[in-house]
CSV table of C-alpha atoms in Angstrom, one decimal:
chain,number,residue,atom,x,y,z
A,1,MET,CA,-6.1,13.6,-11.9
A,2,ALA,CA,-3.6,13.2,-8.8
A,3,PHE,CA,-3.1,10.3,-6.4
A,4,ALA,CA,-6.4,8.0,-5.2
A,5,SER,CA,-6.8,4.7,-2.8
A,6,GLY,CA,-8.4,1.8,-3.9
A,7,LEU,CA,-7.9,-1.8,-5.0
A,8,TYR,CA,-5.2,-2.8,-7.7
A,9,THR,CA,-7.9,-5.0,-9.4
A,10,ALA,CA,-5.8,-6.9,-11.2
A,11,THR,CA,-4.1,-8.4,-8.2
A,12,PHE,CA,-6.9,-9.8,-6.6
A,13,ARG,CA,-8.6,-10.9,-9.9
A,14,ASP,CA,-5.1,-12.9,-10.8
A,15,ALA,CA,-5.6,-14.2,-6.8
A,16,LEU,CA,-8.9,-15.1,-6.8
A,17,ASN,CA,-7.9,-17.2,-10.4
A,18,ASN,CA,-5.0,-18.9,-8.1
A,19,THR,CA,-2.9,-17.4,-10.9
A,20,ILE,CA,-0.6,-15.7,-8.0
A,21,ALA,CA,-0.5,-17.0,-4.4
A,22,LEU,CA,-2.1,-13.6,-2.7
A,23,SER,CA,-1.5,-14.2,1.6
A,24,LEU,CA,-2.6,-10.7,3.3
A,25,ASP,CA,-1.9,-12.3,6.8
A,26,ALA,CA,1.8,-13.3,5.5
A,27,GLU,CA,5.0,-10.6,7.0
A,28,ASN,CA,5.9,-10.3,3.8
A,29,TYR,CA,4.6,-7.5,2.7
A,30,LYS,CA,5.4,-4.0,2.1
A,31,VAL,CA,4.9,0.3,2.2
A,32,ALA,CA,6.5,2.6,-0.6
A,33,LEU,CA,5.6,6.2,-0.4
A,34,TYR,CA,4.6,7.7,-3.4
A,35,THR,CA,4.0,11.8,-4.6
A,36,ASN,CA,0.9,13.8,-5.8
A,37,THR,CA,2.7,13.1,-9.5
A,38,LEU,CA,1.5,8.8,-9.9
A,39,THR,CA,-2.0,9.0,-11.0
A,40,PRO,CA,-2.8,5.2,-10.3
A,41,ASN,CA,-5.4,3.8,-12.8
A,42,PHE,CA,-6.5,0.5,-10.7
A,43,ASP,CA,-8.0,-1.1,-13.8
A,44,SER,CA,-5.2,-1.2,-16.6
A,45,ASP,CA,-1.9,-0.5,-14.2
A,46,PRO,CA,0.3,-3.2,-14.2
A,47,ALA,CA,0.5,-5.3,-11.5
A,48,SER,CA,3.7,-4.8,-10.2
A,49,TYR,CA,5.5,-2.5,-7.9
A,50,SER,CA,7.5,0.4,-9.8
A,51,THR,CA,9.9,3.0,-8.2
A,52,THR,CA,8.6,5.6,-10.7
A,53,ASN,CA,7.2,8.6,-9.0
A,54,GLU,CA,8.7,6.9,-5.1
A,55,VAL,CA,9.6,9.7,-2.6
A,56,SER,CA,13.7,10.1,-2.0
A,57,GLY,CA,15.4,11.0,1.2
A,58,THR,CA,17.3,10.6,4.6
A,59,GLY,CA,15.8,7.1,6.0
A,60,TYR,CA,13.8,6.4,3.0
A,61,THR,CA,15.2,3.3,1.3
A,62,ALA,CA,13.5,2.6,-2.2
A,63,GLY,CA,10.9,-0.1,-1.9
A,64,GLY,CA,9.6,1.1,1.4
A,65,ASN,CA,9.6,-0.8,4.9
A,66,ALA,CA,7.8,-4.2,5.5
A,67,ILE,CA,4.3,-4.1,7.4
A,68,THR,CA,4.4,-6.3,10.2
A,69,SER,CA,1.7,-7.9,12.4
A,70,THR,CA,-0.8,-7.7,9.1
A,71,THR,CA,-4.3,-9.8,10.2
A,72,LEU,CA,-6.6,-10.6,7.5
A,73,THR,CA,-9.9,-10.9,9.1
A,74,ALA,CA,-13.6,-11.9,8.7
A,75,ALA,CA,-16.6,-10.8,9.9
A,76,SER,CA,-20.7,-10.2,9.4
A,77,GLY,CA,-20.6,-10.6,5.8
A,78,ASN,CA,-17.0,-8.0,5.9
A,79,LEU,CA,-13.3,-9.3,5.1
A,80,THR,CA,-11.0,-6.2,6.9
A,81,TYR,CA,-7.0,-6.5,6.6
A,82,ASP,CA,-5.2,-4.3,8.9
A,83,ALA,CA,-1.5,-4.0,10.2
A,84,ALA,CA,0.9,-2.1,12.7
A,85,ASP,CA,1.2,1.8,11.9
A,86,SER,CA,4.4,1.9,9.3
A,87,SER,CA,6.5,4.6,10.2
A,88,TRP,CA,10.3,5.7,8.9
A,89,THR,CA,12.4,7.5,11.8
A,90,THR,CA,14.9,10.5,10.9
A,91,SER,CA,14.3,10.1,7.9
A,92,THR,CA,13.9,13.9,5.7
A,93,ILE,CA,11.0,13.3,3.6
A,94,SER,CA,9.4,15.7,1.0
A,95,ASN,CA,5.7,15.5,-0.7
A,96,ALA,CA,4.5,12.2,0.3
A,97,ARG,CA,0.9,12.1,-1.1
A,98,GLY,CA,0.3,8.6,-0.5
A,99,ALA,CA,1.4,5.2,-0.1
A,100,ILE,CA,1.2,1.9,-2.0
A,101,ILE,CA,1.0,-1.8,0.0
A,102,TYR,CA,2.9,-4.6,-2.5
A,103,ALA,CA,3.5,-8.3,-2.2
A,104,ASP,CA,7.1,-8.2,-1.7
A,105,ALA,CA,7.6,-11.9,-2.2
A,106,LEU,CA,5.8,-12.5,-5.6
A,107,THR,CA,7.5,-12.3,-8.7
A,108,PRO,CA,6.7,-9.3,-10.1
A,109,LYS,CA,5.7,-7.4,-6.5
A,110,ALA,CA,2.2,-7.3,-7.2
A,111,LEU,CA,0.0,-4.3,-5.6
A,112,ILE,CA,-2.5,-4.5,-3.2
A,113,CYS,CA,-3.5,-1.7,-2.3
A,114,ALA,CA,-3.6,2.3,-2.7
A,115,VAL,CA,-3.9,5.3,0.3
A,116,ASN,CA,-4.4,8.7,-0.1
A,117,PHE,CA,-2.9,10.9,3.1
A,118,GLY,CA,-4.6,13.4,1.6
A,119,ALA,CA,-2.0,16.0,1.5
A,120,ASP,CA,1.7,16.6,0.7
A,121,TYR,CA,3.2,15.6,4.1
A,122,SER,CA,7.2,15.7,5.1
A,123,THR,CA,9.7,15.2,7.7
A,124,THR,CA,13.1,16.8,8.3
A,125,ALA,CA,14.9,14.7,10.3
A,126,GLY,CA,11.8,13.4,11.5
A,127,THR,CA,9.8,10.4,12.0
A,128,PHE,CA,7.0,10.0,9.2
A,129,THR,CA,4.2,7.8,10.3
A,130,ILE,CA,0.9,6.7,8.7
A,131,GLN,CA,-1.3,5.8,11.7
A,132,TRP,CA,-3.6,3.0,9.8
A,133,ASN,CA,-7.8,3.6,9.9
A,134,ALA,CA,-8.8,1.8,13.2
A,135,SER,CA,-11.1,0.0,11.0
A,136,GLY,CA,-8.2,-1.5,9.0
A,137,ILE,CA,-6.5,-0.5,5.5
A,138,PHE,CA,-9.4,-1.4,4.3
A,139,VAL,CA,-12.3,-3.4,4.0
A,140,LEU,CA,-14.3,-5.3,1.7
A,141,ASP,CA,-18.0,-6.0,2.6
A,142,LEU,CA,-18.6,-9.1,0.5
A,143,VAL,CA,-22.8,-9.8,1.3
A,144,PRO,CA,-25.0,-8.1,-1.7
């Protein structure tokens, strides 16, 4: 198995059980880049940020970048999480297969979701940009 997209269920369970305070429209989340050697297990992975299999390179700092302009909206039974596109300027990054968004302000740093890019991407002294889907980073359909 390889890098996959999904939501980390332990984080959402803990938020719904009121064990952690998760405020997705707050400006205290980060996005980190990972290689295809990471295989997320959304049900059993410890819900905490780790540098294991994170990319490295010029212009990239372990832990990734802050996510900005976050929004959490509800409409027609859908809950949508979105943010401004993320980028690393003047970077040399190799084999980034996906990204993980996590709550940087929490202890431990709770994992929110992973997004697979579908292929490995690299930059050489350029800008690495994640252009989030126009429909949002993720959408939860809450209507049965």
